[in-house]
Short mmCIF file of C-alpha atoms in Angstrom, two decimals:
data_model
loop_
_atom_site.label_atom_id
_atom_site.label_comp_id
_atom_site.label_asym_id
_atom_site.label_seq_id
_atom_site.Cartn_x
_atom_site.Cartn_y
_atom_site.Cartn_z
CA MET A 97 8.38 25.51 -5.04
CA THR A 98 7.14 29.21 -2.36
CA PRO A 99 9.04 28.85 0.85
CA ALA A 100 6.07 27.89 2.51
CA GLN A 101 5.37 24.45 0.32
CA ARG A 102 8.76 23.47 1.04
CA ALA A 103 8.94 24.15 4.41
CA ALA A 104 5.59 22.09 4.36
CA LEU A 105 6.71 19.04 2.76
CA GLU A 106 10.31 19.15 4.88
CA SER A 107 8.06 18.85 7.72
CA LEU A 108 6.54 15.97 6.34
CA VAL A 109 9.88 14.10 5.64
CA VAL A 110 11.74 15.52 9.07
CA ARG A 111 14.87 16.38 6.30
CA ALA A 112 15.76 19.38 4.29
CA LEU A 113 14.52 18.23 0.85
CA THR A 114 17.66 17.39 -1.74
CA ASP A 115 18.10 19.06 -4.86
CA ALA A 116 17.11 16.72 -6.75
CA GLU A 117 14.03 16.42 -5.20
CA VAL A 118 13.04 19.92 -5.51
CA ILE A 119 13.83 19.13 -9.32
CA ALA A 120 11.29 16.52 -9.78
CA ILE A 121 8.78 18.37 -7.70
CA ASP A 122 8.64 21.37 -8.79
CA PRO A 123 6.51 20.81 -11.61
CA LEU A 124 4.16 19.17 -9.99
CA LEU A 125 3.28 21.97 -7.82
CA ALA A 126 1.12 23.77 -10.62
CA LEU A 127 -1.75 25.72 -8.95
CA ASP A 128 -4.23 24.43 -11.11
CA ASN A 129 -2.81 20.37 -11.41
CA ARG A 130 -1.00 19.95 -8.21
CA ASN A 131 -0.59 15.65 -8.21
CA ASP A 132 0.22 14.99 -4.83
CA VAL A 133 0.27 11.47 -5.89
CA ALA A 134 3.89 12.03 -7.88
CA ILE A 135 4.92 14.24 -4.94
CA ALA A 136 4.12 11.92 -2.60
CA ALA A 137 6.48 9.20 -4.01
CA VAL A 138 9.28 11.72 -5.50
CA LEU A 139 9.73 11.99 -1.06
CA SER A 140 8.67 8.04 -0.53
CA ALA A 141 11.88 6.74 -2.91
CA GLY A 142 14.24 5.07 -0.07
CA ARG A 143 12.31 5.74 2.74
CA ALA A 144 12.69 2.22 5.30
CA ARG A 145 11.61 1.92 8.14
CA LEU A 146 13.14 -0.64 10.56
CA GLN A 147 10.95 -4.62 11.29
CA SER A 148 11.68 -7.59 13.01
CA LYS A 149 13.09 -10.55 10.54
CA PHE A 150 14.52 -13.39 12.59
CA ILE A 151 17.31 -15.19 10.60
CA GLY A 152 19.05 -17.72 10.95
CA ILE A 153 21.83 -20.56 9.17
CA GLY A 154 19.13 -20.70 6.24
CA THR A 155 18.49 -17.24 5.42
CA ILE A 156 22.70 -16.27 5.59
CA ILE A 157 23.58 -18.97 3.17
CA ALA A 158 20.63 -17.89 0.91
CA THR A 159 21.42 -14.49 0.97
CA LEU A 160 25.19 -14.82 0.15
CA GLY A 161 24.73 -17.66 -1.80
CA GLU A 162 27.83 -19.35 -2.71
CA ASP A 163 29.62 -17.45 0.21
CA GLY A 164 27.29 -18.13 2.74
CA GLY A 165 28.95 -20.81 4.32
CA ASN A 166 32.57 -19.51 3.84
CA PHE A 167 31.20 -16.52 5.78
CA LEU A 168 29.31 -18.26 8.74
CA ASP A 169 33.07 -20.21 9.21
CA GLN A 170 34.81 -16.43 9.68
CA LEU A 171 31.90 -16.01 11.92
CA GLU A 172 32.53 -18.72 13.90
CA THR A 173 36.17 -18.47 14.17
CA MET A 174 35.72 -14.52 14.67
CA GLY A 175 33.90 -15.94 17.56
CA ALA A 176 36.81 -17.63 19.08
CA ALA A 177 37.95 -14.27 20.59
CA ASN A 178 35.31 -11.95 19.85
CA ARG A 179 31.98 -12.95 22.60
CA ASN A 180 29.15 -11.03 21.07
CA ILE A 181 30.23 -13.03 18.07
CA HIS A 182 30.19 -16.14 19.33
CA TRP A 183 26.91 -15.39 21.15
CA ALA A 184 25.38 -13.97 18.28
CA MET A 185 26.39 -17.49 16.79
CA ALA A 186 24.21 -19.37 18.81
CA ASN A 187 20.97 -17.04 18.08
CA ILE A 188 22.06 -17.69 14.42
CA GLU A 189 21.91 -21.16 15.74
CA GLN A 190 18.57 -21.04 16.42
CA GLY A 191 17.48 -18.93 13.63
CA ARG A 192 16.92 -16.40 15.79
CA LEU A 193 18.91 -12.82 14.88
CA ASP A 194 16.94 -9.87 14.52
CA VAL A 195 18.69 -8.14 11.76
CA GLY A 196 15.72 -5.89 12.52
CA GLU A 197 16.84 -4.63 15.59
CA PRO A 198 18.95 -1.40 15.51
CA ALA A 199 22.29 -2.83 18.03
CA THR A 200 21.91 -5.89 15.99
CA ARG A 201 22.26 -3.76 13.13
CA GLN A 202 25.11 -2.07 14.27
CA HIS A 203 27.49 -4.99 14.65
CA ILE A 204 26.69 -6.30 11.47
CA ALA A 205 27.40 -3.32 10.37
CA LEU A 206 30.77 -3.36 11.99
CA LEU A 207 31.33 -6.38 10.13
CA LYS A 208 31.40 -4.47 7.09
CA SER A 209 34.87 -3.19 7.96
CA ALA A 210 35.99 -6.38 9.42
CA LEU A 211 35.21 -8.60 6.64
CA PRO A 212 35.09 -6.08 3.68
CA GLY A 213 34.88 -8.83 1.15
CA TYR A 214 31.34 -9.89 2.48
CA ALA A 215 30.00 -6.34 2.49
CA THR A 216 27.83 -6.64 -0.32
CA GLY A 217 25.56 -9.58 1.44
CA LEU A 218 25.70 -7.84 4.75
CA ASP A 219 24.15 -5.08 2.98
CA ALA A 220 21.68 -7.68 2.06
CA LEU A 221 21.21 -9.30 5.03
CA LEU A 222 20.38 -5.59 6.10
CA ALA A 223 18.04 -5.12 4.08
CA LEU A 224 16.13 -7.86 5.48
CA GLY A 225 15.20 -5.62 8.48
CA GLU A 226 14.15 -2.45 6.74
CA ALA A 227 10.23 -1.79 4.85
CA PRO A 228 9.24 0.28 2.60
CA ASP A 229 8.02 3.48 4.46
CA PRO A 230 6.26 4.98 1.80
CA ILE A 231 4.36 9.10 2.44
CA SER A 232 0.77 8.80 1.64
CA PHE A 233 -0.58 11.37 -0.72
CA ASN A 234 -2.93 12.56 1.43
CA ALA A 235 -0.33 13.16 4.54
CA VAL A 236 0.92 15.59 1.49
CA SER A 237 -2.05 16.86 0.46
CA ASP A 238 -2.58 18.34 3.57
CA ALA A 239 0.58 19.82 4.45
CA LEU A 240 0.52 21.66 0.49
CA ASN A 241 -2.95 22.81 1.21
CA ILE A 242 -1.90 24.70 4.76
CA ALA A 243 1.31 25.79 3.04
CA GLU A 244 -1.24 27.02 0.31
CA GLY A 245 -3.65 28.81 2.49
CA ARG A 246 -6.05 26.17 0.68
CA MET A 247 -9.07 25.90 2.52
CA THR A 248 -9.58 22.67 4.30
CA LEU A 249 -12.38 20.51 5.91
CA MET B 224 -54.96 6.94 -15.29
CA SER B 225 -55.03 9.85 -12.31
CA GLY B 226 -53.39 10.33 -8.39
CA GLU B 227 -50.25 8.42 -8.74
CA THR B 228 -47.12 9.46 -7.47
CA ILE B 229 -44.64 11.83 -10.63
CA VAL B 230 -41.81 13.66 -10.05
CA VAL B 231 -41.82 17.69 -10.57
CA LEU B 232 -38.84 19.13 -11.38
CA GLY B 233 -37.94 22.93 -10.93
CA THR B 234 -35.88 25.39 -12.72
CA PRO B 235 -32.66 24.52 -12.48
CA LYS B 236 -29.75 26.66 -10.75
CA THR B 237 -25.89 27.27 -11.61
CA LEU B 238 -24.37 27.33 -7.94
CA GLU B 239 -20.87 27.39 -10.06
CA ALA B 240 -20.32 28.39 -13.13
CA SER B 241 -16.45 27.67 -13.34
CA GLY B 242 -15.09 27.31 -9.61
CA ALA B 243 -11.35 27.64 -8.82
CA SER B 244 -9.34 24.84 -8.53
CA CYS B 245 -9.31 22.33 -5.48
CA ALA B 246 -6.46 20.48 -4.52
CA ASN B 247 -6.96 16.78 -2.82
CA ASN B 248 -8.47 16.99 0.19
CA ALA B 249 -9.25 21.25 -0.04
CA LEU B 250 -12.94 22.26 0.19
CA VAL B 251 -13.82 25.06 -2.52
CA GLN B 252 -16.69 26.64 -2.02
CA ALA B 253 -19.66 27.29 -4.85
CA ASN B 254 -19.61 30.82 -4.74
CA ASP B 255 -21.90 32.04 -7.95
CA ALA B 256 -24.80 31.59 -5.48
CA THR B 257 -26.73 30.56 -2.97
CA TYR B 258 -29.91 27.54 -3.48
CA GLY B 259 -33.21 28.32 -0.85
CA ILE B 260 -35.84 25.53 -1.31
CA VAL B 261 -37.83 28.44 -1.55
CA ALA B 262 -36.85 30.81 -3.34
CA ASP B 263 -35.03 29.46 -5.65
CA GLY B 264 -36.71 25.74 -6.13
CA SER B 265 -40.33 26.88 -5.31
CA GLY B 266 -40.51 25.07 -1.93
CA TYR B 267 -39.77 21.89 -3.41
CA PRO B 268 -37.74 20.17 -0.33
CA ASP B 269 -35.67 17.66 -2.58
CA ALA B 270 -33.32 18.25 -4.87
CA SER B 271 -30.44 17.28 -7.67
CA PHE B 272 -27.09 17.93 -8.04
CA VAL B 273 -24.65 17.80 -10.69
CA LEU B 274 -21.21 18.58 -10.54
CA GLY B 275 -18.82 18.95 -14.12
CA VAL B 276 -15.34 18.20 -13.43
CA THR B 277 -12.14 17.96 -14.59
CA PHE B 278 -8.73 16.42 -13.32
CA GLY B 279 -5.11 17.39 -15.25
CA THR B 280 -4.00 14.11 -14.02
CA ALA B 281 -6.37 11.20 -13.45
CA PRO B 282 -7.46 10.55 -10.19
CA THR B 283 -8.36 7.64 -8.48
CA GLU B 284 -10.72 5.65 -9.82
CA GLY B 285 -14.27 5.49 -7.12
CA ALA B 286 -12.89 8.02 -4.84
CA THR B 287 -15.67 10.86 -4.02
CA VAL B 288 -16.28 14.75 -4.79
CA ALA B 289 -18.21 15.55 -1.38
CA LEU B 290 -20.71 18.08 -1.21
CA TYR B 291 -20.92 19.80 1.83
CA ALA B 292 -23.83 22.72 2.83
CA ARG B 293 -23.70 25.71 4.92
CA PRO B 294 -26.86 26.38 6.09
CA LEU B 295 -27.55 30.71 5.95
CA ASP B 296 -30.21 32.55 7.99
CA ILE B 297 -30.89 30.31 10.40
CA ASP B 298 -31.35 32.47 13.33
CA GLY B 299 -32.43 35.78 12.03
CA THR B 300 -29.11 36.27 9.83
CA ALA B 301 -26.98 34.28 11.72
CA ASP B 302 -25.24 31.48 9.39
CA ALA B 303 -23.62 28.52 10.72
CA GLU B 304 -20.15 27.91 10.83
CA VAL B 305 -18.67 26.70 8.07
CA PRO B 306 -17.99 23.05 7.41
CA GLU B 307 -14.61 21.23 9.99
CA ALA B 308 -13.54 17.85 9.80
CA THR B 309 -14.85 17.50 12.80
CA ARG B 310 -18.43 18.96 12.11
CA PRO B 311 -18.81 18.61 8.56
CA THR B 312 -21.56 20.25 8.17
CA VAL B 313 -24.22 19.41 6.61
CA PHE B 314 -23.01 16.37 4.32
CA ILE B 315 -24.86 16.61 1.60
CA GLY B 316 -23.71 13.72 -0.82
CA THR B 317 -20.80 12.52 -2.64
CA PHE B 318 -19.96 12.61 -6.71
CA THR B 319 -18.04 9.37 -7.48
CA VAL B 320 -15.08 10.32 -9.97
CA ASN B 321 -13.69 8.55 -13.16
CA ASN B 322 -9.90 7.76 -13.96
CA VAL B 323 -10.01 10.20 -16.54
CA THR B 324 -9.10 13.78 -17.66
CA THR B 325 -11.79 14.43 -19.50
CA LEU B 326 -15.12 16.61 -18.35
CA GLN B 327 -17.02 14.34 -16.37
CA ILE B 328 -20.53 14.98 -15.69
CA ILE B 329 -21.16 13.72 -12.24
CA PRO B 330 -24.94 13.13 -10.82
CA LEU B 331 -24.89 12.93 -6.84
CA ASP B 332 -24.57 9.57 -5.72
CA GLY B 333 -28.16 8.51 -4.83
CA LYS B 334 -29.55 10.98 -7.29
CA ILE B 335 -31.20 13.07 -5.13
CA ALA B 336 -30.48 14.76 -2.06
CA GLN B 337 -33.47 14.96 0.60
CA ASP B 338 -34.83 17.81 2.57
CA VAL B 339 -32.08 20.29 1.69
CA PRO B 340 -31.30 22.93 3.94
CA ASP B 341 -34.06 25.89 3.60
CA LEU B 342 -31.29 28.49 2.02
CA ALA B 343 -27.43 27.58 2.14
CA GLU B 344 -24.46 28.16 0.33
CA TYR B 345 -22.53 24.32 -1.06
CA TYR B 346 -19.36 23.63 -0.62
CA ILE B 347 -16.84 20.55 -2.62
CA TYR B 348 -14.61 18.61 -1.15
CA ASN B 349 -11.98 16.80 -2.83
CA ASN B 350 -12.63 13.99 -0.83
CA GLY B 351 -9.06 11.85 -1.38
CA THR B 352 -8.90 12.02 -5.08
CA GLY B 353 -5.39 12.04 -5.03
CA GLN B 354 -5.66 15.31 -7.70
CA THR B 355 -6.37 18.54 -7.75
CA ILE B 356 -9.81 19.54 -10.20
CA SER B 357 -8.72 22.05 -12.87
CA ALA B 358 -10.50 25.55 -12.39
CA GLY B 359 -13.90 25.46 -14.37
CA TRP B 360 -15.87 23.01 -12.33
CA THR B 361 -19.65 23.39 -11.98
CA LEU B 362 -21.97 22.80 -9.51
CA LYS B 363 -25.94 23.16 -10.74
CA VAL B 364 -28.77 22.14 -9.06
CA THR B 365 -32.47 21.30 -9.57
CA PRO B 366 -35.44 21.51 -7.68
CA ARG B 367 -37.44 18.65 -7.16
CA THR B 368 -40.64 17.26 -5.45
CA TYR B 369 -43.47 14.75 -6.25
CA LYS B 370 -47.11 15.18 -6.45
CA ALA B 371 -50.06 13.12 -7.50
CA ALA B 372 -50.89 13.18 -11.48
CA PRO B 373 -53.77 14.93 -12.12
#
């Protein structure tokens, strides 16, 4: 991978490439057989964007399974002292808690420390507010073509 | 029977015998030769083009490689500008690719390019196939017209 190619890909994903990504992408950059579809797949792994997702009691129970009811009881107890949790429960009861909303996600993340036994379930709730955000192979092509000095339209 | 319209084919010309690799969304010139309808085509206004390509990794089925012409000597010896995204002159046609890694010989979609530029150099554009056209591709043109049967 040339410095220009690396800079182009890092500019595309707006971060530094990991060593594992460089190792995976290097063989895909052959001059005569550059595989932009595969490069895009490597860069897209784990990429996610936030999406609005309203949840309520049903979704919490469905996601946390057997622990769902107990988790809601814990929140109700905590809500007596923590007014943010108290009012969040109101949203939950109305099915209007948006787990894609950044501030809500921060509060859910804090709950992982307060309720470590529910950390896995809380991560599953956070995942509901995420959607895949793949890099298109055409964007990879455009970036690399410029970096490699290829003629483009 | 005489007088009916028949097709007349001219002498094929190779515009590129072994082209450089062409990455997805890149443009490469068929730089072995230009094509002039008078010098090469006996004045025939139309032409058929055939592209021979190989992909190291199978491209997206049904994606296309576009053919562009850059007219030459259009104002004395002045040439037209090189094709650009916002001004892709002159679009000639497309070649639809198969999702294979073996050599593909592809005629221009629609078969005939009508009223091709008087004199032009030609370019292929890898239009979102997703994969790189391997070095060694070929582009050939056959002049074409119609006349009345004798």
